Structure formats: structure tokens, C-alpha cells
């Protein structure tokens, strides 16, 4: 299948880069790189999305739009941005030249750490702690990509058009112990990734543990079979989960 480069850019920007705030929360090396900095990077993609990644003393936020930034990076097309994500291109700085040292040093090191988690080397997932952190980040990437594909990809939009209003929770394990979760809101067939977990949800898809979630994310086990064995539990409005799963199939195509 030919990927829509603009949709892919949205998945990379709001899914992959959207995982950076979580990376800073779970990885000391990453947090130490930026803990002394208060700086913002704006991403301006011609014909595509814009976003601002702000760092503030060891924490980060990613928001849509590109205004009032320290460094502004311009990409002449969505493909150019996607090429950068794949390590095959460089952005064009159009402002903030005095802070390019941060971009070339700390930020590049930060993205190297993120890549190591999202594209682990052989054997890395044998370490339970690495597996947990890697899968936490993957859940955030996937949830962000679900929103972008559901709102912008033609096939994804069809699935989103069949999702009734309400919050959907994707959860790994027990949040009160050592689990994690991401929540997506559906309203008028438009999806939004929630910054905070809602107190109540319309539907929930729970993976028994990090090993199960990772096996599903990597396509090593079948979701239907996992439901049959109890490794995945579905609660609430089943039609919501059913249509989210259809969008998840598209995520695997875009972020393969």
C-alpha cells in the first residue's frame, strides 16, 4: 500500500514526537539532557501539520501550531519531514540560529534514545525494564497515530465515522500498580488524544501485561485469539473498540 505522506507526517509528528514528554518521565538519561533548558522547537511542514515541542527544565509538551518558538524548522513537503524521521534528511532552520547547538546536540541525542526504545536492537526486549519502557512509549505513539489516521486517512475516517461519542481507554496491566494507559475521545466522529485519563469511559481495551501488549504491537499474536485466552479484555461499548481496532490496522501500515 502507498502511504499518504501527509498522514504519515501527522503520525510521526503527533505520534512519534508526541512520545517525547513520556520519554522524559521514564528515562533519566533523556531528562538529564534537557533539564537545564527552556526552549521550544517549531515544526512547519508545507502543506502539512505544524506543531511546537516545548522543553521546560526536564519536562516537555507538544502542541499543534507553530508560534513564538525559539527554533523554527521548515520542511518543504511532508515527505521531507518523514525522511528526517527515517534518518535520511535534515530540516531547514529559518529562525533561532543562535540555539542550533541544542538542536544538533541535546535534541539529536534525545531522539536517538527515543529511537532505541521504538526500534530496539535484537535482544534489547529481553530486559524486562527496557520492555516496559519501550512498550509504554509505543502505546503513546500508537494512540497518537490512531487519532491522526482516524481524522485524516480516508479508510481511517470511515471507521471513525462509525464511532459513537465517548472516551475509549487503551490500558496495559493495572494502572494503580505498574501499568499505563492512553485515552482517546470521540466526538462528532472526530478523535482527540486526551492529556489526562478520564474518570469514566465508554469502552476499554486492556492488555494483561507488557509482554502481551508488545506481542500484539509487534504482530506476533492475534488480537482475537488474545481475547479468547483472556490476555486481552474488552469492556463497555464493543462497537467503539471494533472500529478503533480497524484504525489500529492502519497504524501498523503507516508505522511499520
JSON list of C-alpha atoms in Angstrom, two decimals:
[
{"chain": "A", "resi": 1, "resn": "UNK", "atom": "CA", "xyz": [0.00, 0.00, 0.00]},
{"chain": "A", "resi": 2, "resn": "UNK", "atom": "CA", "xyz": [1.17, 3.55, -0.81]},
{"chain": "A", "resi": 3, "resn": "UNK", "atom": "CA", "xyz": [1.21, 5.66, 2.32]},
{"chain": "A", "resi": 4, "resn": "UNK", "atom": "CA", "xyz": [-0.22, 9.14, 2.26]},
{"chain": "A", "resi": 5, "resn": "UNK", "atom": "CA", "xyz": [2.84, 11.23, 3.12]},
{"chain": "A", "resi": 6, "resn": "UNK", "atom": "CA", "xyz": [0.84, 13.93, 4.89]},
{"chain": "A", "resi": 7, "resn": "UNK", "atom": "CA", "xyz": [-0.95, 11.41, 7.11]},
{"chain": "A", "resi": 8, "resn": "UNK", "atom": "CA", "xyz": [2.39, 9.74, 7.81]},
{"chain": "A", "resi": 9, "resn": "UNK", "atom": "CA", "xyz": [3.85, 13.12, 8.75]},
{"chain": "A", "resi": 10, "resn": "UNK", "atom": "CA", "xyz": [1.00, 13.60, 11.20]},
{"chain": "A", "resi": 11, "resn": "UNK", "atom": "CA", "xyz": [1.66, 10.16, 12.71]},
{"chain": "A", "resi": 12, "resn": "UNK", "atom": "CA", "xyz": [5.36, 10.96, 13.03]},
{"chain": "A", "resi": 13, "resn": "UNK", "atom": "CA", "xyz": [4.80, 14.45, 14.44]},
{"chain": "A", "resi": 14, "resn": "UNK", "atom": "CA", "xyz": [1.96, 13.79, 16.88]},
{"chain": "A", "resi": 15, "resn": "UNK", "atom": "CA", "xyz": [2.62, 10.08, 17.44]},
{"chain": "A", "resi": 16, "resn": "UNK", "atom": "CA", "xyz": [6.40, 9.60, 17.48]},
{"chain": "A", "resi": 17, "resn": "UNK", "atom": "CA", "xyz": [7.43, 13.08, 18.66]},
{"chain": "A", "resi": 18, "resn": "UNK", "atom": "CA", "xyz": [4.32, 13.06, 20.84]},
{"chain": "A", "resi": 19, "resn": "UNK", "atom": "CA", "xyz": [6.01, 10.35, 22.90]},
{"chain": "A", "resi": 20, "resn": "UNK", "atom": "CA", "xyz": [8.88, 12.65, 23.93]},
{"chain": "A", "resi": 21, "resn": "UNK", "atom": "CA", "xyz": [7.08, 14.03, 27.03]},
{"chain": "A", "resi": 22, "resn": "UNK", "atom": "CA", "xyz": [6.55, 10.44, 28.22]},
{"chain": "A", "resi": 23, "resn": "UNK", "atom": "CA", "xyz": [10.18, 9.61, 27.41]},
{"chain": "A", "resi": 24, "resn": "UNK", "atom": "CA", "xyz": [11.34, 12.36, 29.76]},
{"chain": "A", "resi": 25, "resn": "UNK", "atom": "CA", "xyz": [9.16, 10.94, 32.53]},
{"chain": "A", "resi": 26, "resn": "UNK", "atom": "CA", "xyz": [10.54, 7.41, 32.31]},
{"chain": "A", "resi": 27, "resn": "UNK", "atom": "CA", "xyz": [14.17, 7.80, 31.24]},
{"chain": "A", "resi": 28, "resn": "UNK", "atom": "CA", "xyz": [16.74, 9.62, 33.38]},
{"chain": "A", "resi": 29, "resn": "UNK", "atom": "CA", "xyz": [19.26, 9.98, 30.55]},
{"chain": "A", "resi": 30, "resn": "UNK", "atom": "CA", "xyz": [16.71, 11.72, 28.36]},
{"chain": "A", "resi": 31, "resn": "UNK", "atom": "CA", "xyz": [15.55, 14.02, 31.16]},
{"chain": "A", "resi": 32, "resn": "UNK", "atom": "CA", "xyz": [19.12, 14.97, 32.10]},
{"chain": "A", "resi": 33, "resn": "UNK", "atom": "CA", "xyz": [19.78, 16.11, 28.52]},
{"chain": "A", "resi": 34, "resn": "UNK", "atom": "CA", "xyz": [17.15, 18.86, 28.72]},
{"chain": "A", "resi": 35, "resn": "UNK", "atom": "CA", "xyz": [16.68, 19.55, 32.43]},
{"chain": "A", "resi": 36, "resn": "UNK", "atom": "CA", "xyz": [18.61, 22.84, 32.24]},
{"chain": "A", "resi": 37, "resn": "UNK", "atom": "CA", "xyz": [16.88, 24.10, 29.12]},
{"chain": "A", "resi": 38, "resn": "UNK", "atom": "CA", "xyz": [13.81, 26.19, 28.49]},
{"chain": "A", "resi": 39, "resn": "UNK", "atom": "CA", "xyz": [13.45, 26.11, 24.73]},
{"chain": "A", "resi": 40, "resn": "UNK", "atom": "CA", "xyz": [10.86, 25.42, 22.03]},
{"chain": "A", "resi": 41, "resn": "UNK", "atom": "CA", "xyz": [11.16, 23.86, 18.59]},
{"chain": "A", "resi": 42, "resn": "UNK", "atom": "CA", "xyz": [8.56, 24.64, 15.95]},
{"chain": "A", "resi": 43, "resn": "UNK", "atom": "CA", "xyz": [7.90, 22.26, 13.08]},
{"chain": "A", "resi": 44, "resn": "UNK", "atom": "CA", "xyz": [6.45, 23.87, 9.96]},
{"chain": "A", "resi": 45, "resn": "UNK", "atom": "CA", "xyz": [5.60, 21.42, 7.16]},
{"chain": "A", "resi": 46, "resn": "UNK", "atom": "CA", "xyz": [4.49, 22.91, 3.85]},
{"chain": "A", "resi": 47, "resn": "UNK", "atom": "CA", "xyz": [1.03, 21.61, 3.02]},
{"chain": "A", "resi": 48, "resn": "UNK", "atom": "CA", "xyz": [1.01, 19.61, 6.23]},
{"chain": "A", "resi": 49, "resn": "UNK", "atom": "CA", "xyz": [0.73, 19.90, 10.01]},
{"chain": "A", "resi": 50, "resn": "UNK", "atom": "CA", "xyz": [2.55, 22.30, 12.32]},
{"chain": "A", "resi": 51, "resn": "UNK", "atom": "CA", "xyz": [3.48, 21.73, 15.93]},
{"chain": "A", "resi": 52, "resn": "UNK", "atom": "CA", "xyz": [5.58, 23.10, 18.78]},
{"chain": "A", "resi": 53, "resn": "UNK", "atom": "CA", "xyz": [7.68, 20.95, 21.11]},
{"chain": "A", "resi": 54, "resn": "UNK", "atom": "CA", "xyz": [8.47, 22.87, 24.30]},
{"chain": "A", "resi": 55, "resn": "UNK", "atom": "CA", "xyz": [11.09, 21.87, 26.85]},
{"chain": "A", "resi": 56, "resn": "UNK", "atom": "CA", "xyz": [10.99, 23.35, 30.33]},
{"chain": "A", "resi": 57, "resn": "UNK", "atom": "CA", "xyz": [13.56, 22.08, 32.83]},
{"chain": "A", "resi": 58, "resn": "UNK", "atom": "CA", "xyz": [13.18, 18.38, 32.24]},
{"chain": "A", "resi": 59, "resn": "UNK", "atom": "CA", "xyz": [9.57, 18.33, 31.07]},
{"chain": "A", "resi": 60, "resn": "UNK", "atom": "CA", "xyz": [8.09, 18.63, 27.59]},
{"chain": "A", "resi": 61, "resn": "UNK", "atom": "CA", "xyz": [4.80, 19.34, 25.87]},
{"chain": "A", "resi": 62, "resn": "UNK", "atom": "CA", "xyz": [3.78, 19.00, 22.22]},
{"chain": "A", "resi": 63, "resn": "UNK", "atom": "CA", "xyz": [1.01, 21.23, 20.90]},
{"chain": "A", "resi": 64, "resn": "UNK", "atom": "CA", "xyz": [-0.45, 21.93, 17.48]},
{"chain": "A", "resi": 65, "resn": "UNK", "atom": "CA", "xyz": [0.60, 25.19, 15.83]},
{"chain": "A", "resi": 66, "resn": "UNK", "atom": "CA", "xyz": [3.93, 26.94, 15.43]},
{"chain": "A", "resi": 67, "resn": "UNK", "atom": "CA", "xyz": [4.13, 30.40, 17.01]},
{"chain": "A", "resi": 68, "resn": "UNK", "atom": "CA", "xyz": [6.51, 32.08, 19.44]},
{"chain": "A", "resi": 69, "resn": "UNK", "atom": "CA", "xyz": [9.17, 29.38, 19.19]},
{"chain": "A", "resi": 70, "resn": "UNK", "atom": "CA", "xyz": [12.90, 29.53, 19.88]},
{"chain": "A", "resi": 71, "resn": "UNK", "atom": "CA", "xyz": [13.87, 27.48, 16.83]},
{"chain": "A", "resi": 72, "resn": "UNK", "atom": "CA", "xyz": [11.67, 27.11, 13.76]},
{"chain": "A", "resi": 73, "resn": "UNK", "atom": "CA", "xyz": [12.30, 24.22, 11.37]},
{"chain": "A", "resi": 74, "resn": "UNK", "atom": "CA", "xyz": [10.85, 24.28, 7.86]},
{"chain": "A", "resi": 75, "resn": "UNK", "atom": "CA", "xyz": [10.15, 21.26, 5.67]},
{"chain": "A", "resi": 76, "resn": "UNK", "atom": "CA", "xyz": [9.29, 21.81, 2.01]},
{"chain": "A", "resi": 77, "resn": "UNK", "atom": "CA", "xyz": [6.97, 18.78, 2.00]},
{"chain": "A", "resi": 78, "resn": "UNK", "atom": "CA", "xyz": [5.55, 16.10, 4.26]},
{"chain": "A", "resi": 79, "resn": "UNK", "atom": "CA", "xyz": [7.92, 13.62, 2.64]},
{"chain": "A", "resi": 80, "resn": "UNK", "atom": "CA", "xyz": [10.93, 15.73, 3.64]},
{"chain": "A", "resi": 81, "resn": "UNK", "atom": "CA", "xyz": [9.77, 15.58, 7.25]},
{"chain": "A", "resi": 82, "resn": "UNK", "atom": "CA", "xyz": [9.24, 11.83, 7.05]},
{"chain": "A", "resi": 83, "resn": "UNK", "atom": "CA", "xyz": [12.68, 11.42, 5.53]},
{"chain": "A", "resi": 84, "resn": "UNK", "atom": "CA", "xyz": [14.16, 13.21, 8.56]},
{"chain": "A", "resi": 85, "resn": "UNK", "atom": "CA", "xyz": [12.35, 10.85, 10.90]},
{"chain": "A", "resi": 86, "resn": "UNK", "atom": "CA", "xyz": [13.89, 7.94, 8.98]},
{"chain": "A", "resi": 87, "resn": "UNK", "atom": "CA", "xyz": [17.34, 9.50, 9.28]},
{"chain": "A", "resi": 88, "resn": "UNK", "atom": "CA", "xyz": [17.55, 10.39, 5.60]},
{"chain": "A", "resi": 89, "resn": "UNK", "atom": "CA", "xyz": [17.20, 14.16, 5.65]},
{"chain": "A", "resi": 90, "resn": "UNK", "atom": "CA", "xyz": [17.80, 17.37, 7.54]},
{"chain": "A", "resi": 91, "resn": "UNK", "atom": "CA", "xyz": [15.40, 20.20, 8.37]},
{"chain": "A", "resi": 92, "resn": "UNK", "atom": "CA", "xyz": [15.90, 23.79, 7.24]},
{"chain": "A", "resi": 93, "resn": "UNK", "atom": "CA", "xyz": [16.17, 26.18, 10.21]},
{"chain": "A", "resi": 94, "resn": "UNK", "atom": "CA", "xyz": [14.52, 29.51, 9.46]},
{"chain": "A", "resi": 95, "resn": "UNK", "atom": "CA", "xyz": [14.86, 31.09, 12.91]},
{"chain": "A", "resi": 96, "resn": "UNK", "atom": "CA", "xyz": [16.69, 30.54, 16.17]},
{"chain": "A", "resi": 97, "resn": "UNK", "atom": "CA", "xyz": [20.14, 30.12, 14.66]},
{"chain": "A", "resi": 98, "resn": "UNK", "atom": "CA", "xyz": [21.77, 31.06, 17.98]},
{"chain": "A", "resi": 99, "resn": "UNK", "atom": "CA", "xyz": [20.25, 27.94, 19.58]},
{"chain": "A", "resi": 100, "resn": "UNK", "atom": "CA", "xyz": [21.12, 25.41, 16.88]},
{"chain": "A", "resi": 101, "resn": "UNK", "atom": "CA", "xyz": [23.66, 23.88, 19.24]},
{"chain": "A", "resi": 102, "resn": "UNK", "atom": "CA", "xyz": [20.77, 22.47, 21.28]},
{"chain": "A", "resi": 103, "resn": "UNK", "atom": "CA", "xyz": [19.17, 21.07, 18.15]},
{"chain": "A", "resi": 104, "resn": "UNK", "atom": "CA", "xyz": [22.34, 19.41, 16.92]},
{"chain": "A", "resi": 105, "resn": "UNK", "atom": "CA", "xyz": [23.46, 18.07, 20.30]},
{"chain": "A", "resi": 106, "resn": "UNK", "atom": "CA", "xyz": [20.86, 17.55, 23.03]},
{"chain": "A", "resi": 107, "resn": "UNK", "atom": "CA", "xyz": [17.83, 17.15, 20.78]},
{"chain": "A", "resi": 108, "resn": "UNK", "atom": "CA", "xyz": [19.59, 14.72, 18.44]},
{"chain": "A", "resi": 109, "resn": "UNK", "atom": "CA", "xyz": [20.74, 12.65, 21.42]},
{"chain": "A", "resi": 110, "resn": "UNK", "atom": "CA", "xyz": [17.19, 12.71, 22.77]},
{"chain": "A", "resi": 111, "resn": "UNK", "atom": "CA", "xyz": [15.76, 11.38, 19.50]},
{"chain": "A", "resi": 112, "resn": "UNK", "atom": "CA", "xyz": [18.46, 8.70, 19.44]},
{"chain": "A", "resi": 113, "resn": "UNK", "atom": "CA", "xyz": [17.24, 7.47, 22.84]},
{"chain": "A", "resi": 114, "resn": "UNK", "atom": "CA", "xyz": [13.65, 7.50, 21.62]},
{"chain": "A", "resi": 115, "resn": "UNK", "atom": "CA", "xyz": [14.61, 5.54, 18.51]},
{"chain": "A", "resi": 116, "resn": "UNK", "atom": "CA", "xyz": [16.41, 2.95, 20.63]},
{"chain": "A", "resi": 117, "resn": "UNK", "atom": "CA", "xyz": [13.15, 2.33, 22.51]},
{"chain": "A", "resi": 118, "resn": "UNK", "atom": "CA", "xyz": [10.86, 2.35, 19.48]},
{"chain": "A", "resi": 119, "resn": "UNK", "atom": "CA", "xyz": [13.16, 0.34, 17.22]},
{"chain": "A", "resi": 120, "resn": "UNK", "atom": "CA", "xyz": [15.00, -1.83, 19.73]},
{"chain": "A", "resi": 121, "resn": "UNK", "atom": "CA", "xyz": [18.06, -3.82, 18.76]},
{"chain": "A", "resi": 122, "resn": "UNK", "atom": "CA", "xyz": [17.89, -7.60, 18.82]},
{"chain": "A", "resi": 123, "resn": "UNK", "atom": "CA", "xyz": [17.82, -8.88, 22.38]},
{"chain": "A", "resi": 124, "resn": "UNK", "atom": "CA", "xyz": [17.01, -5.50, 23.96]},
{"chain": "A", "resi": 125, "resn": "UNK", "atom": "CA", "xyz": [13.46, -6.58, 24.85]},
{"chain": "A", "resi": 126, "resn": "UNK", "atom": "CA", "xyz": [14.83, -9.47, 26.90]},
{"chain": "A", "resi": 127, "resn": "UNK", "atom": "CA", "xyz": [15.39, -6.90, 29.66]},
{"chain": "A", "resi": 128, "resn": "UNK", "atom": "CA", "xyz": [12.01, -6.59, 31.46]},
{"chain": "A", "resi": 129, "resn": "UNK", "atom": "CA", "xyz": [12.60, -2.95, 32.43]},
{"chain": "A", "resi": 130, "resn": "UNK", "atom": "CA", "xyz": [13.52, -1.97, 28.88]},
{"chain": "A", "resi": 131, "resn": "UNK", "atom": "CA", "xyz": [10.50, -3.90, 27.57]},
{"chain": "A", "resi": 132, "resn": "UNK", "atom": "CA", "xyz": [8.21, -1.99, 29.92]},
{"chain": "A", "resi": 133, "resn": "UNK", "atom": "CA", "xyz": [9.56, 1.44, 28.99]},
{"chain": "A", "resi": 134, "resn": "UNK", "atom": "CA", "xyz": [9.62, 0.64, 25.28]},
{"chain": "A", "resi": 135, "resn": "UNK", "atom": "CA", "xyz": [6.03, -0.60, 25.34]},
{"chain": "A", "resi": 136, "resn": "UNK", "atom": "CA", "xyz": [4.84, 2.42, 27.32]},
{"chain": "A", "resi": 137, "resn": "UNK", "atom": "CA", "xyz": [6.27, 4.65, 24.61]},
{"chain": "A", "resi": 138, "resn": "UNK", "atom": "CA", "xyz": [4.81, 2.51, 21.86]},
{"chain": "A", "resi": 139, "resn": "UNK", "atom": "CA", "xyz": [1.34, 2.78, 23.41]},
{"chain": "A", "resi": 140, "resn": "UNK", "atom": "CA", "xyz": [1.65, 6.58, 23.35]},
{"chain": "A", "resi": 141, "resn": "UNK", "atom": "CA", "xyz": [2.85, 6.54, 19.73]},
{"chain": "A", "resi": 142, "resn": "UNK", "atom": "CA", "xyz": [0.05, 4.21, 18.67]},
{"chain": "A", "resi": 143, "resn": "UNK", "atom": "CA", "xyz": [-2.65, 6.22, 20.45]},
{"chain": "A", "resi": 144, "resn": "UNK", "atom": "CA", "xyz": [-1.40, 9.42, 18.79]},
{"chain": "A", "resi": 145, "resn": "UNK", "atom": "CA", "xyz": [-1.35, 7.71, 15.40]},
{"chain": "A", "resi": 146, "resn": "UNK", "atom": "CA", "xyz": [-4.87, 6.34, 15.88]},
{"chain": "A", "resi": 147, "resn": "UNK", "atom": "CA", "xyz": [-6.13, 9.91, 16.28]},
{"chain": "A", "resi": 148, "resn": "UNK", "atom": "CA", "xyz": [-4.28, 11.19, 13.21]},
{"chain": "A", "resi": 149, "resn": "UNK", "atom": "CA", "xyz": [-5.32, 8.29, 10.98]},
{"chain": "A", "resi": 150, "resn": "UNK", "atom": "CA", "xyz": [-8.91, 8.38, 12.24]},
{"chain": "A", "resi": 151, "resn": "UNK", "atom": "CA", "xyz": [-9.12, 12.08, 11.41]},
{"chain": "A", "resi": 152, "resn": "UNK", "atom": "CA", "xyz": [-7.14, 12.23, 8.16]},
{"chain": "A", "resi": 153, "resn": "UNK", "atom": "CA", "xyz": [-6.75, 8.88, 6.39]},
{"chain": "A", "resi": 154, "resn": "UNK", "atom": "CA", "xyz": [-9.75, 8.02, 4.12]},
{"chain": "A", "resi": 155, "resn": "UNK", "atom": "CA", "xyz": [-10.08, 4.46, 5.43]},
{"chain": "A", "resi": 156, "resn": "UNK", "atom": "CA", "xyz": [-9.47, 5.60, 8.99]},
{"chain": "A", "resi": 157, "resn": "UNK", "atom": "CA", "xyz": [-12.06, 8.36, 8.67]},
{"chain": "A", "resi": 158, "resn": "UNK", "atom": "CA", "xyz": [-14.65, 5.80, 7.60]},
{"chain": "A", "resi": 159, "resn": "UNK", "atom": "CA", "xyz": [-14.01, 3.80, 10.78]},
{"chain": "A", "resi": 160, "resn": "UNK", "atom": "CA", "xyz": [-14.09, 6.97, 12.87]},
{"chain": "A", "resi": 161, "resn": "UNK", "atom": "CA", "xyz": [-17.43, 7.89, 11.31]},
{"chain": "A", "resi": 162, "resn": "UNK", "atom": "CA", "xyz": [-18.86, 4.78, 12.97]},
{"chain": "A", "resi": 163, "resn": "UNK", "atom": "CA", "xyz": [-17.53, 5.55, 16.45]},
{"chain": "A", "resi": 164, "resn": "UNK", "atom": "CA", "xyz": [-20.16, 6.91, 18.82]},
{"chain": "A", "resi": 165, "resn": "UNK", "atom": "CA", "xyz": [-19.25, 9.78, 21.14]},
{"chain": "A", "resi": 166, "resn": "UNK", "atom": "CA", "xyz": [-17.36, 8.89, 24.28]},
{"chain": "A", "resi": 167, "resn": "UNK", "atom": "CA", "xyz": [-13.95, 8.11, 25.76]},
{"chain": "A", "resi": 168, "resn": "UNK", "atom": "CA", "xyz": [-12.01, 4.96, 24.86]},
{"chain": "A", "resi": 169, "resn": "UNK", "atom": "CA", "xyz": [-9.26, 3.61, 27.11]},
{"chain": "A", "resi": 170, "resn": "UNK", "atom": "CA", "xyz": [-6.29, 1.53, 25.96]},
{"chain": "A", "resi": 171, "resn": "UNK", "atom": "CA", "xyz": [-4.70, 0.07, 29.07]},
{"chain": "A", "resi": 172, "resn": "UNK", "atom": "CA", "xyz": [-1.77, -2.18, 29.93]},
{"chain": "A", "resi": 173, "resn": "UNK", "atom": "CA", "xyz": [-1.95, -4.01, 33.24]},
{"chain": "A", "resi": 174, "resn": "UNK", "atom": "CA", "xyz": [-3.13, -2.32, 36.43]},
{"chain": "A", "resi": 175, "resn": "UNK", "atom": "CA", "xyz": [-2.56, 1.45, 36.38]},
{"chain": "A", "resi": 176, "resn": "UNK", "atom": "CA", "xyz": [-2.51, 1.63, 40.17]},
{"chain": "A", "resi": 177, "resn": "UNK", "atom": "CA", "xyz": [0.38, -0.81, 40.27]},
{"chain": "A", "resi": 178, "resn": "UNK", "atom": "CA", "xyz": [2.79, -0.64, 37.34]},
{"chain": "A", "resi": 179, "resn": "UNK", "atom": "CA", "xyz": [0.51, -0.32, 34.34]},
{"chain": "A", "resi": 180, "resn": "UNK", "atom": "CA", "xyz": [-0.07, 2.50, 31.90]},
{"chain": "A", "resi": 181, "resn": "UNK", "atom": "CA", "xyz": [-2.86, 3.76, 29.66]},
{"chain": "A", "resi": 182, "resn": "UNK", "atom": "CA", "xyz": [-3.83, 6.18, 26.91]},
{"chain": "A", "resi": 183, "resn": "UNK", "atom": "CA", "xyz": [-7.29, 7.58, 26.26]},
{"chain": "A", "resi": 184, "resn": "UNK", "atom": "CA", "xyz": [-8.95, 8.77, 23.07]},
{"chain": "A", "resi": 185, "resn": "UNK", "atom": "CA", "xyz": [-12.10, 10.86, 22.93]},
{"chain": "A", "resi": 186, "resn": "UNK", "atom": "CA", "xyz": [-14.59, 10.54, 20.09]},
{"chain": "A", "resi": 187, "resn": "UNK", "atom": "CA", "xyz": [-16.94, 13.46, 19.47]},
{"chain": "A", "resi": 188, "resn": "UNK", "atom": "CA", "xyz": [-18.87, 14.05, 16.26]},
{"chain": "A", "resi": 189, "resn": "UNK", "atom": "CA", "xyz": [-16.70, 11.36, 14.64]},
{"chain": "A", "resi": 190, "resn": "UNK", "atom": "CA", "xyz": [-13.52, 13.31, 15.36]},
{"chain": "A", "resi": 191, "resn": "UNK", "atom": "CA", "xyz": [-10.85, 11.77, 17.58]},
{"chain": "A", "resi": 192, "resn": "UNK", "atom": "CA", "xyz": [-8.74, 13.55, 20.20]},
{"chain": "A", "resi": 193, "resn": "UNK", "atom": "CA", "xyz": [-5.92, 12.18, 22.32]},
{"chain": "A", "resi": 194, "resn": "UNK", "atom": "CA", "xyz": [-6.63, 13.09, 25.93]},
{"chain": "A", "resi": 195, "resn": "UNK", "atom": "CA", "xyz": [-3.86, 14.57, 28.05]},
{"chain": "A", "resi": 196, "resn": "UNK", "atom": "CA", "xyz": [-5.32, 13.11, 31.25]},
{"chain": "A", "resi": 197, "resn": "UNK", "atom": "CA", "xyz": [-7.13, 9.83, 31.79]},
{"chain": "A", "resi": 198, "resn": "UNK", "atom": "CA", "xyz": [-10.90, 10.27, 32.19]},
{"chain": "A", "resi": 199, "resn": "UNK", "atom": "CA", "xyz": [-12.62, 9.06, 35.34]},
{"chain": "A", "resi": 200, "resn": "UNK", "atom": "CA", "xyz": [-15.18, 7.10, 33.33]},
{"chain": "A", "resi": 201, "resn": "UNK", "atom": "CA", "xyz": [-15.01, 5.66, 29.82]},
{"chain": "A", "resi": 202, "resn": "UNK", "atom": "CA", "xyz": [-17.48, 4.21, 27.32]},
{"chain": "A", "resi": 203, "resn": "UNK", "atom": "CA", "xyz": [-15.17, 1.35, 26.37]},
{"chain": "A", "resi": 204, "resn": "UNK", "atom": "CA", "xyz": [-11.88, -0.19, 27.38]},
{"chain": "A", "resi": 205, "resn": "UNK", "atom": "CA", "xyz": [-9.31, -2.50, 25.85]},
{"chain": "A", "resi": 206, "resn": "UNK", "atom": "CA", "xyz": [-6.97, -3.92, 28.47]},
{"chain": "A", "resi": 207, "resn": "UNK", "atom": "CA", "xyz": [-3.82, -5.89, 27.78]},
{"chain": "A", "resi": 208, "resn": "UNK", "atom": "CA", "xyz": [-2.96, -8.28, 30.59]},
{"chain": "A", "resi": 209, "resn": "UNK", "atom": "CA", "xyz": [0.69, -7.21, 30.80]},
{"chain": "A", "resi": 210, "resn": "UNK", "atom": "CA", "xyz": [3.52, -5.55, 28.90]},
{"chain": "A", "resi": 211, "resn": "UNK", "atom": "CA", "xyz": [4.52, -8.81, 27.24]},
{"chain": "A", "resi": 212, "resn": "UNK", "atom": "CA", "xyz": [1.03, -9.25, 25.79]},
{"chain": "A", "resi": 213, "resn": "UNK", "atom": "CA", "xyz": [0.81, -5.64, 24.62]},
{"chain": "A", "resi": 214, "resn": "UNK", "atom": "CA", "xyz": [4.21, -5.84, 22.98]},
{"chain": "A", "resi": 215, "resn": "UNK", "atom": "CA", "xyz": [3.43, -9.10, 21.22]},
{"chain": "A", "resi": 216, "resn": "UNK", "atom": "CA", "xyz": [0.25, -7.54, 19.81]},
{"chain": "A", "resi": 217, "resn": "UNK", "atom": "CA", "xyz": [2.00, -4.31, 18.81]},
{"chain": "A", "resi": 218, "resn": "UNK", "atom": "CA", "xyz": [4.67, -6.33, 17.02]},
{"chain": "A", "resi": 219, "resn": "UNK", "atom": "CA", "xyz": [2.09, -8.53, 15.29]},
{"chain": "A", "resi": 220, "resn": "UNK", "atom": "CA", "xyz": [3.33, -11.70, 16.97]},
{"chain": "A", "resi": 221, "resn": "UNK", "atom": "CA", "xyz": [-0.05, -12.72, 18.37]},
{"chain": "A", "resi": 222, "resn": "UNK", "atom": "CA", "xyz": [-3.58, -12.33, 17.06]},
{"chain": "A", "resi": 223, "resn": "UNK", "atom": "CA", "xyz": [-5.87, -9.91, 18.90]},
{"chain": "A", "resi": 224, "resn": "UNK", "atom": "CA", "xyz": [-8.95, -12.13, 18.54]},
{"chain": "A", "resi": 225, "resn": "UNK", "atom": "CA", "xyz": [-7.04, -15.11, 19.88]},
{"chain": "A", "resi": 226, "resn": "UNK", "atom": "CA", "xyz": [-5.72, -12.99, 22.76]},
{"chain": "A", "resi": 227, "resn": "UNK", "atom": "CA", "xyz": [-9.28, -12.05, 23.69]},
{"chain": "A", "resi": 228, "resn": "UNK", "atom": "CA", "xyz": [-10.19, -15.74, 23.63]},
{"chain": "A", "resi": 229, "resn": "UNK", "atom": "CA", "xyz": [-7.40, -16.62, 26.06]},
{"chain": "A", "resi": 230, "resn": "UNK", "atom": "CA", "xyz": [-8.13, -13.68, 28.35]},
{"chain": "A", "resi": 231, "resn": "UNK", "atom": "CA", "xyz": [-4.83, -11.91, 27.64]},
{"chain": "A", "resi": 232, "resn": "UNK", "atom": "CA", "xyz": [-6.86, -9.03, 26.22]},
{"chain": "A", "resi": 233, "resn": "UNK", "atom": "CA", "xyz": [-10.12, -7.90, 27.83]},
{"chain": "A", "resi": 234, "resn": "UNK", "atom": "CA", "xyz": [-12.74, -5.70, 26.23]},
{"chain": "A", "resi": 235, "resn": "UNK", "atom": "CA", "xyz": [-15.32, -3.82, 28.27]},
{"chain": "A", "resi": 236, "resn": "UNK", "atom": "CA", "xyz": [-18.14, -1.38, 27.53]},
{"chain": "A", "resi": 237, "resn": "UNK", "atom": "CA", "xyz": [-19.32, -0.40, 24.06]},
{"chain": "A", "resi": 238, "resn": "UNK", "atom": "CA", "xyz": [-17.86, -3.09, 21.82]},
{"chain": "A", "resi": 239, "resn": "UNK", "atom": "CA", "xyz": [-18.55, -1.15, 18.60]},
{"chain": "A", "resi": 240, "resn": "UNK", "atom": "CA", "xyz": [-16.16, 1.58, 19.74]},
{"chain": "A", "resi": 241, "resn": "UNK", "atom": "CA", "xyz": [-13.34, -0.92, 20.25]},
{"chain": "A", "resi": 242, "resn": "UNK", "atom": "CA", "xyz": [-14.18, -2.69, 17.00]},
{"chain": "A", "resi": 243, "resn": "UNK", "atom": "CA", "xyz": [-13.75, 0.49, 14.97]},
{"chain": "A", "resi": 244, "resn": "UNK", "atom": "CA", "xyz": [-10.63, 1.53, 16.89]},
{"chain": "A", "resi": 245, "resn": "UNK", "atom": "CA", "xyz": [-9.16, -1.88, 16.04]},
{"chain": "A", "resi": 246, "resn": "UNK", "atom": "CA", "xyz": [-9.82, -1.19, 12.37]},
{"chain": "A", "resi": 247, "resn": "UNK", "atom": "CA", "xyz": [-7.87, 2.05, 12.70]},
{"chain": "A", "resi": 248, "resn": "UNK", "atom": "CA", "xyz": [-5.11, 0.17, 14.53]},
{"chain": "A", "resi": 249, "resn": "UNK", "atom": "CA", "xyz": [-4.74, -1.99, 11.42]},
{"chain": "A", "resi": 250, "resn": "UNK", "atom": "CA", "xyz": [-3.97, 1.20, 9.51]},
{"chain": "A", "resi": 251, "resn": "UNK", "atom": "CA", "xyz": [-1.46, 2.29, 12.16]},
{"chain": "A", "resi": 252, "resn": "UNK", "atom": "CA", "xyz": [0.54, -0.87, 11.54]},
{"chain": "A", "resi": 253, "resn": "UNK", "atom": "CA", "xyz": [0.70, 0.05, 7.85]},
{"chain": "A", "resi": 254, "resn": "UNK", "atom": "CA", "xyz": [1.84, 3.63, 8.40]},
{"chain": "A", "resi": 255, "resn": "UNK", "atom": "CA", "xyz": [4.34, 2.96, 11.19]},
{"chain": "A", "resi": 256, "resn": "UNK", "atom": "CA", "xyz": [5.67, -0.41, 10.04]}
]
